[in-house]
XYZ file of C-alpha atoms in Angstrom:
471
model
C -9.050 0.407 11.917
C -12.638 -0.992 10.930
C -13.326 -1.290 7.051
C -15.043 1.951 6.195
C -18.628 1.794 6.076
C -20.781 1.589 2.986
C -19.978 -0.259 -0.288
C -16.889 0.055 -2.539
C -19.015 1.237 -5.571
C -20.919 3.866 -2.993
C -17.645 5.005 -1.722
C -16.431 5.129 -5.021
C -18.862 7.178 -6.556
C -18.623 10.042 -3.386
C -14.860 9.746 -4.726
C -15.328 10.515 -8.153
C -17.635 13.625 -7.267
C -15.466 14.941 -4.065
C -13.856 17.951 -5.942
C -11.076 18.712 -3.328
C -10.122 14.801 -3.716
C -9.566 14.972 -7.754
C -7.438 18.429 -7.084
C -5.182 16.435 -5.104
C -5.342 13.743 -7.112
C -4.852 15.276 -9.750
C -1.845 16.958 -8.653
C -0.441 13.304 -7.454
C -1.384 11.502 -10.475
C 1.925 12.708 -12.281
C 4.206 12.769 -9.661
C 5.363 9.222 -8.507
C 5.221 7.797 -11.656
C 7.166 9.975 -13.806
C 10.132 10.075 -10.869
C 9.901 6.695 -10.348
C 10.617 6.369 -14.270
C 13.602 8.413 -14.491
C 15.187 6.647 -11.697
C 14.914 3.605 -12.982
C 16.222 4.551 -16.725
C 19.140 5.752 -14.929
C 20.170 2.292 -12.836
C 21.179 -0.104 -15.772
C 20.919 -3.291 -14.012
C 17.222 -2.383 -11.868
C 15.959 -5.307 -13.783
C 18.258 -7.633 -12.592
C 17.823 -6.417 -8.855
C 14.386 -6.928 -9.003
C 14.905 -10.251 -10.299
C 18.036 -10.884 -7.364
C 15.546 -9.476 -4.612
C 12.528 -11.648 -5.897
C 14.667 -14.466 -5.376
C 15.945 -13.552 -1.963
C 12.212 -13.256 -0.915
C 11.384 -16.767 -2.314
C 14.564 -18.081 -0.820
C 13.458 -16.614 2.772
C 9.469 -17.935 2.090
C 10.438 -21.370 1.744
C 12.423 -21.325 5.040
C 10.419 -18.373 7.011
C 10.390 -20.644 10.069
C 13.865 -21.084 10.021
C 14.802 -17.242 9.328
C 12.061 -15.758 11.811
C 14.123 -18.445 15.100
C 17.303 -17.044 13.888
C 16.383 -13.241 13.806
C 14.756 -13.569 17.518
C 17.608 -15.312 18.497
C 19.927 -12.513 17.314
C 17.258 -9.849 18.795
C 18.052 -11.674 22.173
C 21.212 -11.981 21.886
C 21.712 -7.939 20.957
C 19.804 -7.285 24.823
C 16.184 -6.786 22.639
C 13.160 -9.100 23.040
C 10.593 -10.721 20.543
C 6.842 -11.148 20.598
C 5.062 -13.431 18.298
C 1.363 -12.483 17.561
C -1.095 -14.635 16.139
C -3.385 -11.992 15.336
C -4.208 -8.398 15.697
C -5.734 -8.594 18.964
C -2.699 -10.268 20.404
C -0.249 -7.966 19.041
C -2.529 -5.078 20.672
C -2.243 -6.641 24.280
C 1.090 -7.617 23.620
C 2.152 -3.820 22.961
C -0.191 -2.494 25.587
C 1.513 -4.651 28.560
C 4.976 -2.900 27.152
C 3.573 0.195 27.747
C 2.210 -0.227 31.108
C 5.126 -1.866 32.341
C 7.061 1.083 31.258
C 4.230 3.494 33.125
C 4.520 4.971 29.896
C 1.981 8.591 29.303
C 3.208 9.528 25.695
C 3.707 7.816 22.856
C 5.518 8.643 19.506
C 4.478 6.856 16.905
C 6.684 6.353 13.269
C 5.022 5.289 10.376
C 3.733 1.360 10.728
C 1.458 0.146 8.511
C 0.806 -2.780 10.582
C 0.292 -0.529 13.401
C -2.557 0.329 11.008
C -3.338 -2.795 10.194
C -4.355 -4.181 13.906
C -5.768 -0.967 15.055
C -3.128 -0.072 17.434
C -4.124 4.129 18.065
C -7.563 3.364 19.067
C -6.948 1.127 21.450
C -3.867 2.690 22.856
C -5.902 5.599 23.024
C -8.714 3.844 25.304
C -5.977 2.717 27.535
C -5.760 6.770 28.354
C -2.290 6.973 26.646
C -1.381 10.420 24.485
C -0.692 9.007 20.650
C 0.741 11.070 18.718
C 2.144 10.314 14.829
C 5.182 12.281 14.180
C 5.658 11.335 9.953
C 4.126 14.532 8.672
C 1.298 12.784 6.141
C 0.213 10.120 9.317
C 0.086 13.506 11.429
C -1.840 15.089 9.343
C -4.846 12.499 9.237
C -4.665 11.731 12.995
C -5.705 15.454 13.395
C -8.106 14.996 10.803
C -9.350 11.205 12.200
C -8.891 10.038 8.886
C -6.937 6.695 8.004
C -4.308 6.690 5.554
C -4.860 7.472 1.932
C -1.661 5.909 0.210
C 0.926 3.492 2.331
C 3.582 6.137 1.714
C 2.337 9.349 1.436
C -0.637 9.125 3.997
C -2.546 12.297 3.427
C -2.015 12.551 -0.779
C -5.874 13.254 -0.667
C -5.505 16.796 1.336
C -4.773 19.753 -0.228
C -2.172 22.747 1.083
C -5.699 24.501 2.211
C -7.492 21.639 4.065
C -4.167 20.991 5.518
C -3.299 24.761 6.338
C -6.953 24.594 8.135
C -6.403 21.744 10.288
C -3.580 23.166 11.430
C -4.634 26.011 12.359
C -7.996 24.124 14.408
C -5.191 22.092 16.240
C -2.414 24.732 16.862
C -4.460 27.426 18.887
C -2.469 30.510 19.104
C -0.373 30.481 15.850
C -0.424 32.530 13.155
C -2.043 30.295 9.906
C 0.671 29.406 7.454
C -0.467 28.925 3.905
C 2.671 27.784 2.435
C 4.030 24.081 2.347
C 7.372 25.312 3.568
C 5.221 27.177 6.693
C 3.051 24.166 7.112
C 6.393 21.736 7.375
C 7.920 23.964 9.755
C 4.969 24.344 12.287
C 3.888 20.579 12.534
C 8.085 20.446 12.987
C 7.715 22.957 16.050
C 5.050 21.196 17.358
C 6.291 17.677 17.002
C 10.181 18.284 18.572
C 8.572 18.888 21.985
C 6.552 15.867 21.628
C 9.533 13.787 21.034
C 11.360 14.399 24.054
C 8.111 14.541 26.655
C 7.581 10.498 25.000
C 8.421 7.772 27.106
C 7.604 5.038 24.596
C 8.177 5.077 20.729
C 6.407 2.618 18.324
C 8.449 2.653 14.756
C 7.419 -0.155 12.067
C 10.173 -2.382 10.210
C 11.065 -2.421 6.507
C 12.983 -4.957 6.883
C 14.846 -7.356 10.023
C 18.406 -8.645 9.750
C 18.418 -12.195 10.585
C 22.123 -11.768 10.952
C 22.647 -9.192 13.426
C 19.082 -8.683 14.894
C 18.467 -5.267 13.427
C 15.576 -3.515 12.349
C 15.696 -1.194 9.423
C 13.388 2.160 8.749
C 13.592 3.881 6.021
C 12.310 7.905 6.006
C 12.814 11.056 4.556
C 11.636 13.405 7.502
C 14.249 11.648 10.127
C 11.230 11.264 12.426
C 11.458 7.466 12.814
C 15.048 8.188 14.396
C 13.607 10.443 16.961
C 10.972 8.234 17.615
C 13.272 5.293 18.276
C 16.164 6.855 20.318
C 14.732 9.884 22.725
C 11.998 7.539 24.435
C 12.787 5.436 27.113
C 11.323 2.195 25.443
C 11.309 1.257 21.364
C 8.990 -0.933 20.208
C 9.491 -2.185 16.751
C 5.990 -3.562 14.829
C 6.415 -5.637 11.247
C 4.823 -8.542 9.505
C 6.597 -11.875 9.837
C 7.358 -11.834 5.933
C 9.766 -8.935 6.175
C 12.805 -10.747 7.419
C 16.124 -10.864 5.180
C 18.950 -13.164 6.025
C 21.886 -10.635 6.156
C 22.893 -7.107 5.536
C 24.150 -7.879 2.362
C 20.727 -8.897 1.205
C 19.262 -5.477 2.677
C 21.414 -3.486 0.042
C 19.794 -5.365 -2.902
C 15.722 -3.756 -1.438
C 17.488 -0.557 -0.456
C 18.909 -0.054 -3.802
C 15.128 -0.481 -5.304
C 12.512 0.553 -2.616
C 13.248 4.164 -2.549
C 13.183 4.156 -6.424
C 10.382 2.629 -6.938
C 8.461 4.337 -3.916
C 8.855 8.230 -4.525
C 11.461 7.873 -7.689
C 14.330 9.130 -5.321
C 18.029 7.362 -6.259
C 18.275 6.867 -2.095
C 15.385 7.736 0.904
C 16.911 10.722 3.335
C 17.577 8.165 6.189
C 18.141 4.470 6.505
C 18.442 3.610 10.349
C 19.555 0.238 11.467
C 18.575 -0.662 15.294
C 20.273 -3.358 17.151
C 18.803 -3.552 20.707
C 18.873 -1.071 23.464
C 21.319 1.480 24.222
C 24.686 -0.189 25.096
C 27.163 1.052 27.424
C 29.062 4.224 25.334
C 26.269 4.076 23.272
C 25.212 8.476 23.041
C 21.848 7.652 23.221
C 19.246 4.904 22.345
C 16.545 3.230 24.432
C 16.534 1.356 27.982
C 14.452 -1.062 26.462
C 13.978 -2.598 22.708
C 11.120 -4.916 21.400
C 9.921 -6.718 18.535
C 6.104 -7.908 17.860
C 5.597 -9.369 14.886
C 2.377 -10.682 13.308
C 1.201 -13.431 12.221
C -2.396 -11.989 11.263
C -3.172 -14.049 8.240
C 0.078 -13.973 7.048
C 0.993 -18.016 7.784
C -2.305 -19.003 5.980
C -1.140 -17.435 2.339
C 2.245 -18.666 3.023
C 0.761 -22.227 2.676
C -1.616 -21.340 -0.258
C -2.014 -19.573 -3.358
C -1.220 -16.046 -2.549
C 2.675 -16.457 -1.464
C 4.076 -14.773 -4.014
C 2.094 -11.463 -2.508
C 4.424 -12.169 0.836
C 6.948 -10.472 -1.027
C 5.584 -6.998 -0.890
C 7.841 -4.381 0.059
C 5.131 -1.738 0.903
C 6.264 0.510 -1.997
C 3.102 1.826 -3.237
C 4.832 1.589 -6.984
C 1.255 -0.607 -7.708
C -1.250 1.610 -6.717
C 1.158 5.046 -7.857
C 0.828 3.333 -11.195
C -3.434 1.983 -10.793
C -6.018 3.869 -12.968
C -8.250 3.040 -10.416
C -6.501 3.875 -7.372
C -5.857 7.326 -9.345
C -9.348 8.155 -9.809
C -11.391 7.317 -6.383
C -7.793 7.251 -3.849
C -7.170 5.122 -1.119
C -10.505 5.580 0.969
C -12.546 3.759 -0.922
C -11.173 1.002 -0.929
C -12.159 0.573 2.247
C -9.045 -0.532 4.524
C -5.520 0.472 5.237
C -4.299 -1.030 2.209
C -5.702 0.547 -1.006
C -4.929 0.269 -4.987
C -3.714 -3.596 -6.550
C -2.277 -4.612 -3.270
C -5.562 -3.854 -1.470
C -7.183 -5.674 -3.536
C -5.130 -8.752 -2.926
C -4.656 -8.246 1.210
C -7.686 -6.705 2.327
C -10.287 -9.235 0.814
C -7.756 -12.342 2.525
C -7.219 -10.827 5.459
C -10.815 -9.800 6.394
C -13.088 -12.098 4.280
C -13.533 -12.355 0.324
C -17.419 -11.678 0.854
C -17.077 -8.956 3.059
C -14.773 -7.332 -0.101
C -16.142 -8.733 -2.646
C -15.558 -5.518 -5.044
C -11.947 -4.904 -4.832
C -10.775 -7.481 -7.459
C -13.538 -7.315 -9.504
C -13.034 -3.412 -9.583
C -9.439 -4.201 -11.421
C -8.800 -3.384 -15.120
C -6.487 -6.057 -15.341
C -4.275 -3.669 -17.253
C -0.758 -5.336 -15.841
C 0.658 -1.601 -14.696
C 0.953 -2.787 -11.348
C 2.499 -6.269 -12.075
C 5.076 -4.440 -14.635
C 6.733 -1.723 -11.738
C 6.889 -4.459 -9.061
C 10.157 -4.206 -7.589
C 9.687 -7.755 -6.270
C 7.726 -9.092 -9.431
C 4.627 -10.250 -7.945
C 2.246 -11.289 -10.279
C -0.510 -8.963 -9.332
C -3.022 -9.442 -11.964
C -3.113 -13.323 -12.037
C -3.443 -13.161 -8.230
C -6.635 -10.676 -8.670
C -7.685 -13.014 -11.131
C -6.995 -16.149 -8.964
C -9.197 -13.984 -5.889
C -12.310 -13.383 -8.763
C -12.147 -17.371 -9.615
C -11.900 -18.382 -5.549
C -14.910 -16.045 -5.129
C -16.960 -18.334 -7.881
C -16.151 -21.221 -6.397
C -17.385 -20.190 -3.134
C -20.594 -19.017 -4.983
C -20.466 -15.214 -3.599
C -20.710 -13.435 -7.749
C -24.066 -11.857 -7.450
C -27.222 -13.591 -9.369
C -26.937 -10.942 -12.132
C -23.703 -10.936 -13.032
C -23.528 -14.649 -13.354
C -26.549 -14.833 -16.041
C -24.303 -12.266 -17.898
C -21.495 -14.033 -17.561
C -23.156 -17.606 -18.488
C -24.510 -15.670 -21.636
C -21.581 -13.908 -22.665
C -19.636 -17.359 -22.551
C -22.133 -18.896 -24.464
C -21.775 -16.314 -27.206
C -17.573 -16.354 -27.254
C -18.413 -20.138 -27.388
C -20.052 -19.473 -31.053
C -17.438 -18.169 -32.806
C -19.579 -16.714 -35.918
C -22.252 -14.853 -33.211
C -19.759 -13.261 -31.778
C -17.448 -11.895 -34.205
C -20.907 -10.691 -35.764
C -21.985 -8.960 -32.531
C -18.387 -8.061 -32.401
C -18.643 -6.280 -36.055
C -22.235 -4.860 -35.292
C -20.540 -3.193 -31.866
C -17.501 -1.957 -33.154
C -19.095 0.046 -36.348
C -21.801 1.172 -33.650
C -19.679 2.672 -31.342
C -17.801 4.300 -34.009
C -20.607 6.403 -35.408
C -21.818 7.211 -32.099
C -18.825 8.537 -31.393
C -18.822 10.996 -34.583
C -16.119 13.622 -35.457
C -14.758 13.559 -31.878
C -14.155 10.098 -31.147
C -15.751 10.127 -28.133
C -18.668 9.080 -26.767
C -19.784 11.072 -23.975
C -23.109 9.233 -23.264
C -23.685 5.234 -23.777
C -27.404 3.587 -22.134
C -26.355 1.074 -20.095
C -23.301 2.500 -19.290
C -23.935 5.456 -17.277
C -21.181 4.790 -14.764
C -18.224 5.446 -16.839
C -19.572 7.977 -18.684
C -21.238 9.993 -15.751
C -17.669 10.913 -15.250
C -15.557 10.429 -18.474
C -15.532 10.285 -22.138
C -15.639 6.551 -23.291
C -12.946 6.577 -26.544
C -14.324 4.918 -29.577
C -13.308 1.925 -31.075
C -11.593 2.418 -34.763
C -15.231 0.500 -36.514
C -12.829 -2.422 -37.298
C -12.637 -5.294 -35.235
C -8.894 -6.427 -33.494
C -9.250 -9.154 -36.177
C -10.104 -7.616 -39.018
C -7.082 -5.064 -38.627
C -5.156 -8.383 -37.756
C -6.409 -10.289 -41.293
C -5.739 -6.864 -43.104
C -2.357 -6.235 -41.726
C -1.236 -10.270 -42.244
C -2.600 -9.719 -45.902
C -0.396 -6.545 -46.603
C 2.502 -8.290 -45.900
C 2.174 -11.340 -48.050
């Protein structure tokens, strides 16, 4: 998938306005985050795994090398076969010679967000193959030649309507369902006799067992197990980074991932594949490979951005963005949207070319808090905005108003005087309601939303005020 075209601000701004967008994110917004809080109040020692898994990850990091030759080894051993891919392109070749070696026609796809990320559907598509994505949300916005929205729930941005109307464009002869229920059950109908006409299916990989070779999927529609066992030949696609030394390990992520994904205590299915179908085996594959990419990934294991190796794909970060909340996943421009996107995109395709996704953070820490893996999210957006100055790409204007706003926190009595003059400004503008609804020179937040007023005193005022009370 190319980056979308146009600017982040101009893509944000169609966001903010797009009506049938803020319904459905509107309806989202709640969702996740409240789910994902109850499930955590009720596991007493969640804190503790995420600490135990952060560790793991480290512990696997330092040694990736090592882990990655014993994993292959283990997928050879088990009858299966590894690929190693530098880059996207590579893994795309590597995948297309599977598939015409197996004269393949149809192929079922589960839900990959590397498949995503190096652009597999198109060109599987040129090759003349029939793709077809069988998770529900990744279903949805093939039909509608959309990329994902969110890493888990693909098509958060469509409504039941929109949704009820592309089905009813791409299911000629069907009666048009309106409920969710009805919608669920006709992409079902449709999908089943896909699965068994497909004679190669491409699944991605939450995690791989070093110890036994395995892949791991985790899913709540049971699609990824259809995907993986009816076709003839099951290709597995994952980043390097998502190897774990032994099953024992796995039941540290699985014990957080689905909590801090959708909220749930446990996803619906958790499939482990070991190679191809083995004799008294009831079904399973003739054949069973493994590409995994490189794709950038080698280059921030050596540098700065490690710690962001740990990433479980959750989506807990962007479920939990203000940002991501108000302009979704599309604008940021690639497959991975909200904090994380902000991080990936601008290393893996150029801090120039996406120059507006850390510098469109709040730096408000949500993100970094929910972490099942702890990455420090905000100090590596602010590690991206100081790697951007250095290679000189912040825009003439904003560095004069930088240069003169550090100049002014430089002179401590200027700017707690500004600081004073602000403050009590803002608050009468605000009047009665405590809101300012219209600000010159700061159109763009309040074109869409009330800007809350400050109290009139200053953070250290209330500070000197409160430390003299209690003396």
């Amino acid at each position: 998938m190319n980056p979308a075209a146009g600017s982040f601000e101009s893509r944000a701004a169609l966001a903010l306005k797009d009506a049938s967008l803020q319904k459905a994110l509107g309806n989202f917004k709640p969702l996740f985050v409240a789910k994902r809080a109850s499930a955590v109040a009720e596991l007493a020692d969640f804190e503790a795994l995420r600490e135990r898994a952060a560790q793991i990850k480290n512990a696997v990091l330092g040694e990736l090398d090592v882990w990655l030759e014993r994993y292959a080894a283990a997928v050879e051993a088990a009858g299966g076969k590894v690929h190693f891919a530098s880059d996207a392109a590579e893994a795309r070749e590597i995948i297309l010679g599977i598939c015409r070696d197996a004269n393949a026609k149809t192929i079922c796809k589960g839900k990959s967000m590397v498949s995503e990320e190096i652009a597999l559907n198109p060109a599987l598509e040129a090759a003349g193959y029939e793709v077809v994505e069988t998770d529900l949300g990744e279903y949805i916005i093939q039909l509608a030649q959309e990329p994902p929205s969110h890493i888990i729930a693909p098509a958060i941005h469509k409504t039941r309507e929109q949704v009820a109307d592309l089905f009813e464009a791409h299911h000629p002869g069907r009666a048009r369902e309106e409920s969710v229920a009805g919608l669920v059950n006709e992409a079902r109908h449709v999908l089943r006799e896909k699965f068994f006409r497909a004679d190669v299916g491409i699944t991605g990989g939450n995690f791989l067992i070093a110890e036994t070779g395995s892949s791991v999927i985790v899913t709540n529609e049971g699609n990824g197990d259809l995907s993986q066992t009816l076709a003839r030949v099951h290709i597995v696609t994952s980043g390097i980074e998502r190897v774990l030394p032994t099953l024992d390990d796995l039941s540290v992520f699985l014990r957080i991932l689905a909590r801090s994904a959708t909220g749930q205590d446990t996803e619906c299915y958790t499939t482990i594949s070991t190679g191809p179908q083995r004799a008294g085996d009831p079904d399973g594959p003739q054949e069973y490979h493994v590409v995994l990419v490189d794709n950038g990934r080698s280059k921030m294991l050596g540098g700065k951005f490690r710690d962001m190796l740990r990433c479980i794909r959750c989506g807990a970060c962007m479920n939990h963005c203000p940002v991501y909340s108000a302009i979704g996943g599309h604008a940021y421009g690639w497959v991975y949207p909200g904090p994380m996107g902000a991080i990936l995109t601008p290393l893996f395709n150029g801090l120039a070319e996406h120059y507006d996704l850390p510098n469109a953070c709040t730096l408000n820490g949500r993100c970094q808090s929910v972490c099942p893996v702890k990455i420090p999210l905000t100090e590596l957006i602010r590690t991206l905005r100081s790697e951007q100055v250095k290679a000189g790409l912040m825009p003439a204007r904003q560095r004069t108003l930088m240069a003169a706003w550090g100049w002014v926190a430089r002179q401590p009595g200027l700017y707690h005087a500004l600081e004073r003059f602000g403050s009590r400004l803002l608050r009468a503008r605000a009047g009665k309601t405590g809101r300012i609804a219209s600000l010159p020179g700061a159109g763009a937040w309040t074109g869409i939303r009330d800007l809350p007023a400050p109290s009139g005193a200053t953070f250290l005022e209330q500070w000197q005020q409160q430390r003299g009370g209690e003396q």
